[in-house]
Amino acid sequence: MLTLIAALLPLGIAMETSGGAARFIADQTAGLVAGYPTLLILIAVAVLATAFSFVISNIAATVLLVPLALVMAGSPGLDPPRGLALLVGICTSNSFLLPTHPVNALLMGPGGYRTRDYIVPPGSIMTVVFILIAVGIVSLLYF
């Protein structure tokens, strides 16, 4: 497990320092969801933030995606953009699907879990439920 986390560190550092990969992904997402209803844009941002938190730390994902989410909020006219930033902050903590989060990694050894144990129903269902609840609450409070 330590190897998995150690292997993700260079990827996170590369995405953080280059800025090009993160900007490219955010620009592509913004282009895909332009003109769609607010709810679909929120779901796309939530899925993007969750995916980023799988490959880089949740702190780095938040630091990278909040400014990009603010730019994305300006193009389709989502007001206020802070709702989208809050959604990014919440969804980067969505770490049920893979044992890349340190807490999941610490439980993996003593519990005898494998990566597949996280992906199959408990992790995948919790990830989807987390996204739906986060999008629902942010949509209710801000949009």
PDB file of C-alpha atoms in Angstrom:
ATOM      1  CA  MET A   1       0.000   0.000   0.000  1.00  0.00           C
ATOM      2  CA  LEU A   2       2.835   2.347   0.790  1.00  0.00           C
ATOM      3  CA  THR A   3       4.109   1.714  -2.727  1.00  0.00           C
ATOM      4  CA  LEU A   4       0.788   2.832  -4.203  1.00  0.00           C
ATOM      5  CA  ILE A   5       0.833   6.105  -2.285  1.00  0.00           C
ATOM      6  CA  ALA A   6       4.517   6.653  -3.065  1.00  0.00           C
ATOM      7  CA  ALA A   7       3.864   6.027  -6.756  1.00  0.00           C
ATOM      8  CA  LEU A   8       1.120   8.658  -6.800  1.00  0.00           C
ATOM      9  CA  LEU A   9       3.343  11.373  -5.327  1.00  0.00           C
ATOM     10  CA  PRO A  10       5.369  12.061  -8.515  1.00  0.00           C
ATOM     11  CA  LEU A  11       2.147  12.241 -10.547  1.00  0.00           C
ATOM     12  CA  GLY A  12       0.696  14.737  -8.095  1.00  0.00           C
ATOM     13  CA  ILE A  13       3.880  16.795  -8.106  1.00  0.00           C
ATOM     14  CA  ALA A  14       3.986  16.800 -11.904  1.00  0.00           C
ATOM     15  CA  MET A  15       0.370  17.937 -12.193  1.00  0.00           C
ATOM     16  CA  GLU A  16       0.902  20.576  -9.518  1.00  0.00           C
ATOM     17  CA  THR A  17       4.100  22.064 -10.911  1.00  0.00           C
ATOM     18  CA  SER A  18       3.340  21.889 -14.619  1.00  0.00           C
ATOM     19  CA  GLY A  19      -0.193  23.260 -14.355  1.00  0.00           C
ATOM     20  CA  GLY A  20      -0.736  22.272 -17.971  1.00  0.00           C
ATOM     21  CA  ALA A  21      -2.364  18.918 -17.316  1.00  0.00           C
ATOM     22  CA  ALA A  22      -4.771  20.275 -14.723  1.00  0.00           C
ATOM     23  CA  ARG A  23      -5.684  23.275 -16.872  1.00  0.00           C
ATOM     24  CA  PHE A  24      -6.195  21.040 -19.922  1.00  0.00           C
ATOM     25  CA  ILE A  25      -8.561  18.722 -18.029  1.00  0.00           C
ATOM     26  CA  ALA A  26     -10.524  21.628 -16.566  1.00  0.00           C
ATOM     27  CA  ASP A  27     -10.755  23.376 -19.952  1.00  0.00           C
ATOM     28  CA  GLN A  28     -11.973  20.162 -21.592  1.00  0.00           C
ATOM     29  CA  THR A  29     -14.578  19.687 -18.865  1.00  0.00           C
ATOM     30  CA  ALA A  30     -15.736  23.303 -19.180  1.00  0.00           C
ATOM     31  CA  GLY A  31     -16.037  22.855 -22.943  1.00  0.00           C
ATOM     32  CA  LEU A  32     -18.053  19.656 -22.547  1.00  0.00           C
ATOM     33  CA  VAL A  33     -20.577  21.067 -20.096  1.00  0.00           C
ATOM     34  CA  ALA A  34     -20.989  24.521 -21.645  1.00  0.00           C
ATOM     35  CA  GLY A  35     -24.659  25.146 -22.326  1.00  0.00           C
ATOM     36  CA  TYR A  36     -25.908  22.290 -20.149  1.00  0.00           C
ATOM     37  CA  PRO A  37     -28.189  22.724 -17.126  1.00  0.00           C
ATOM     38  CA  THR A  38     -26.627  23.775 -13.838  1.00  0.00           C
ATOM     39  CA  LEU A  39     -27.183  20.367 -12.260  1.00  0.00           C
ATOM     40  CA  LEU A  40     -25.115  18.597 -14.937  1.00  0.00           C
ATOM     41  CA  ILE A  41     -22.328  21.144 -14.557  1.00  0.00           C
ATOM     42  CA  LEU A  42     -22.303  20.543 -10.798  1.00  0.00           C
ATOM     43  CA  ILE A  43     -22.159  16.778 -11.304  1.00  0.00           C
ATOM     44  CA  ALA A  44     -19.292  17.153 -13.805  1.00  0.00           C
ATOM     45  CA  VAL A  45     -17.307  19.317 -11.381  1.00  0.00           C
ATOM     46  CA  ALA A  46     -17.996  16.867  -8.523  1.00  0.00           C
ATOM     47  CA  VAL A  47     -16.827  13.897 -10.591  1.00  0.00           C
ATOM     48  CA  LEU A  48     -13.740  15.817 -11.758  1.00  0.00           C
ATOM     49  CA  ALA A  49     -12.823  16.786  -8.177  1.00  0.00           C
ATOM     50  CA  THR A  50     -13.341  13.217  -6.994  1.00  0.00           C
ATOM     51  CA  ALA A  51     -11.192  11.858  -9.836  1.00  0.00           C
ATOM     52  CA  PHE A  52      -8.411  14.337  -9.085  1.00  0.00           C
ATOM     53  CA  SER A  53      -8.396  13.313  -5.436  1.00  0.00           C
ATOM     54  CA  PHE A  54      -7.725   9.710  -6.496  1.00  0.00           C
ATOM     55  CA  VAL A  55      -4.442  10.576  -8.230  1.00  0.00           C
ATOM     56  CA  ILE A  56      -3.183  13.483  -6.131  1.00  0.00           C
ATOM     57  CA  SER A  57      -3.775  14.461  -2.524  1.00  0.00           C
ATOM     58  CA  ASN A  58      -7.073  16.082  -1.697  1.00  0.00           C
ATOM     59  CA  ILE A  59      -5.305  19.280  -0.635  1.00  0.00           C
ATOM     60  CA  ALA A  60      -3.437  19.543  -3.932  1.00  0.00           C
ATOM     61  CA  ALA A  61      -6.612  18.729  -5.852  1.00  0.00           C
ATOM     62  CA  THR A  62      -8.469  21.502  -4.044  1.00  0.00           C
ATOM     63  CA  VAL A  63      -5.676  24.003  -4.633  1.00  0.00           C
ATOM     64  CA  LEU A  64      -5.613  23.128  -8.346  1.00  0.00           C
ATOM     65  CA  LEU A  65      -9.334  22.923  -8.981  1.00  0.00           C
ATOM     66  CA  VAL A  66     -10.839  25.817  -7.005  1.00  0.00           C
ATOM     67  CA  PRO A  67      -9.372  28.534  -9.264  1.00  0.00           C
ATOM     68  CA  LEU A  68     -10.339  26.496 -12.315  1.00  0.00           C
ATOM     69  CA  ALA A  69     -13.853  25.979 -10.934  1.00  0.00           C
ATOM     70  CA  LEU A  70     -14.177  29.715 -10.439  1.00  0.00           C
ATOM     71  CA  VAL A  71     -13.228  30.239 -14.092  1.00  0.00           C
ATOM     72  CA  MET A  72     -15.668  27.495 -15.112  1.00  0.00           C
ATOM     73  CA  ALA A  73     -18.411  29.201 -13.081  1.00  0.00           C
ATOM     74  CA  GLY A  74     -17.887  32.436 -14.964  1.00  0.00           C
ATOM     75  CA  SER A  75     -18.340  30.964 -18.438  1.00  0.00           C
ATOM     76  CA  PRO A  76     -21.822  29.411 -18.044  1.00  0.00           C
ATOM     77  CA  GLY A  77     -22.878  32.246 -15.717  1.00  0.00           C
ATOM     78  CA  LEU A  78     -23.209  30.232 -12.517  1.00  0.00           C
ATOM     79  CA  ASP A  79     -23.773  32.708  -9.749  1.00  0.00           C
ATOM     80  CA  PRO A  80     -22.373  32.655  -7.112  1.00  0.00           C
ATOM     81  CA  PRO A  81     -19.135  30.932  -8.113  1.00  0.00           C
ATOM     82  CA  ARG A  82     -18.359  30.177  -4.450  1.00  0.00           C
ATOM     83  CA  GLY A  83     -20.929  27.359  -4.588  1.00  0.00           C
ATOM     84  CA  LEU A  84     -18.836  25.640  -7.232  1.00  0.00           C
ATOM     85  CA  ALA A  85     -15.676  26.211  -5.179  1.00  0.00           C
ATOM     86  CA  LEU A  86     -17.383  24.706  -2.139  1.00  0.00           C
ATOM     87  CA  LEU A  87     -18.411  21.684  -4.190  1.00  0.00           C
ATOM     88  CA  VAL A  88     -14.783  21.162  -5.223  1.00  0.00           C
ATOM     89  CA  GLY A  89     -13.660  21.374  -1.601  1.00  0.00           C
ATOM     90  CA  ILE A  90     -16.251  18.849  -0.502  1.00  0.00           C
ATOM     91  CA  CYS A  91     -15.755  16.375  -3.349  1.00  0.00           C
ATOM     92  CA  THR A  92     -11.987  16.235  -3.046  1.00  0.00           C
ATOM     93  CA  SER A  93     -12.639  14.526   0.286  1.00  0.00           C
ATOM     94  CA  ASN A  94     -14.613  11.774  -1.445  1.00  0.00           C
ATOM     95  CA  SER A  95     -12.142   8.933  -0.944  1.00  0.00           C
ATOM     96  CA  PHE A  96     -14.184   5.777  -0.617  1.00  0.00           C
ATOM     97  CA  LEU A  97     -13.351   4.139  -3.938  1.00  0.00           C
ATOM     98  CA  LEU A  98      -9.586   3.585  -3.637  1.00  0.00           C
ATOM     99  CA  PRO A  99      -7.234   3.126  -0.706  1.00  0.00           C
ATOM    100  CA  THR A 100      -5.206   6.199  -1.723  1.00  0.00           C
ATOM    101  CA  HIS A 101      -6.338   8.166   1.310  1.00  0.00           C
ATOM    102  CA  PRO A 102      -3.979   7.615   4.281  1.00  0.00           C
ATOM    103  CA  VAL A 103      -6.793   6.447   6.565  1.00  0.00           C
ATOM    104  CA  ASN A 104      -7.901   3.827   4.043  1.00  0.00           C
ATOM    105  CA  ALA A 105      -4.285   2.769   3.536  1.00  0.00           C
ATOM    106  CA  LEU A 106      -3.747   2.341   7.286  1.00  0.00           C
ATOM    107  CA  LEU A 107      -6.833   0.140   7.577  1.00  0.00           C
ATOM    108  CA  MET A 108      -5.931  -1.961   4.565  1.00  0.00           C
ATOM    109  CA  GLY A 109      -3.131  -3.989   6.184  1.00  0.00           C
ATOM    110  CA  PRO A 110      -4.656  -4.860   9.567  1.00  0.00           C
ATOM    111  CA  GLY A 111      -8.087  -5.449   8.044  1.00  0.00           C
ATOM    112  CA  GLY A 112      -6.738  -7.712   5.316  1.00  0.00           C
ATOM    113  CA  TYR A 113      -8.396  -5.625   2.601  1.00  0.00           C
ATOM    114  CA  ARG A 114      -7.388  -5.566  -1.044  1.00  0.00           C
ATOM    115  CA  THR A 115      -7.919  -2.731  -3.510  1.00  0.00           C
ATOM    116  CA  ARG A 116     -10.792  -4.697  -5.036  1.00  0.00           C
ATOM    117  CA  ASP A 117     -12.546  -4.672  -1.645  1.00  0.00           C
ATOM    118  CA  TYR A 118     -12.748  -0.878  -1.834  1.00  0.00           C
ATOM    119  CA  ILE A 119     -13.944  -0.731  -5.445  1.00  0.00           C
ATOM    120  CA  VAL A 120     -16.741  -3.299  -5.268  1.00  0.00           C
ATOM    121  CA  PRO A 121     -20.087  -2.245  -3.797  1.00  0.00           C
ATOM    122  CA  PRO A 122     -19.113  -0.438  -0.594  1.00  0.00           C
ATOM    123  CA  GLY A 123     -16.685   2.032  -2.171  1.00  0.00           C
ATOM    124  CA  SER A 124     -18.484   2.571  -5.457  1.00  0.00           C
ATOM    125  CA  ILE A 125     -21.883   3.010  -3.848  1.00  0.00           C
ATOM    126  CA  MET A 126     -20.548   5.388  -1.202  1.00  0.00           C
ATOM    127  CA  THR A 127     -18.745   7.453  -3.856  1.00  0.00           C
ATOM    128  CA  VAL A 128     -21.911   7.872  -5.929  1.00  0.00           C
ATOM    129  CA  VAL A 129     -24.053   8.627  -2.854  1.00  0.00           C
ATOM    130  CA  PHE A 130     -21.466  11.167  -1.661  1.00  0.00           C
ATOM    131  CA  ILE A 131     -21.490  12.947  -5.036  1.00  0.00           C
ATOM    132  CA  LEU A 132     -25.294  12.998  -5.206  1.00  0.00           C
ATOM    133  CA  ILE A 133     -25.674  14.367  -1.684  1.00  0.00           C
ATOM    134  CA  ALA A 134     -22.919  16.967  -2.156  1.00  0.00           C
ATOM    135  CA  VAL A 135     -24.389  18.150  -5.479  1.00  0.00           C
ATOM    136  CA  GLY A 136     -27.897  18.194  -4.003  1.00  0.00           C
ATOM    137  CA  ILE A 137     -26.944  20.254  -0.960  1.00  0.00           C
ATOM    138  CA  VAL A 138     -24.776  22.723  -2.890  1.00  0.00           C
ATOM    139  CA  SER A 139     -27.479  23.052  -5.536  1.00  0.00           C
ATOM    140  CA  LEU A 140     -30.103  23.661  -2.868  1.00  0.00           C
ATOM    141  CA  LEU A 141     -28.035  26.234  -0.981  1.00  0.00           C
ATOM    142  CA  TYR A 142     -26.402  28.143  -3.832  1.00  0.00           C
ATOM    143  CA  PHE A 143     -28.186  27.662  -7.151  1.00  0.00           C
TER     144      PHE A 143
END
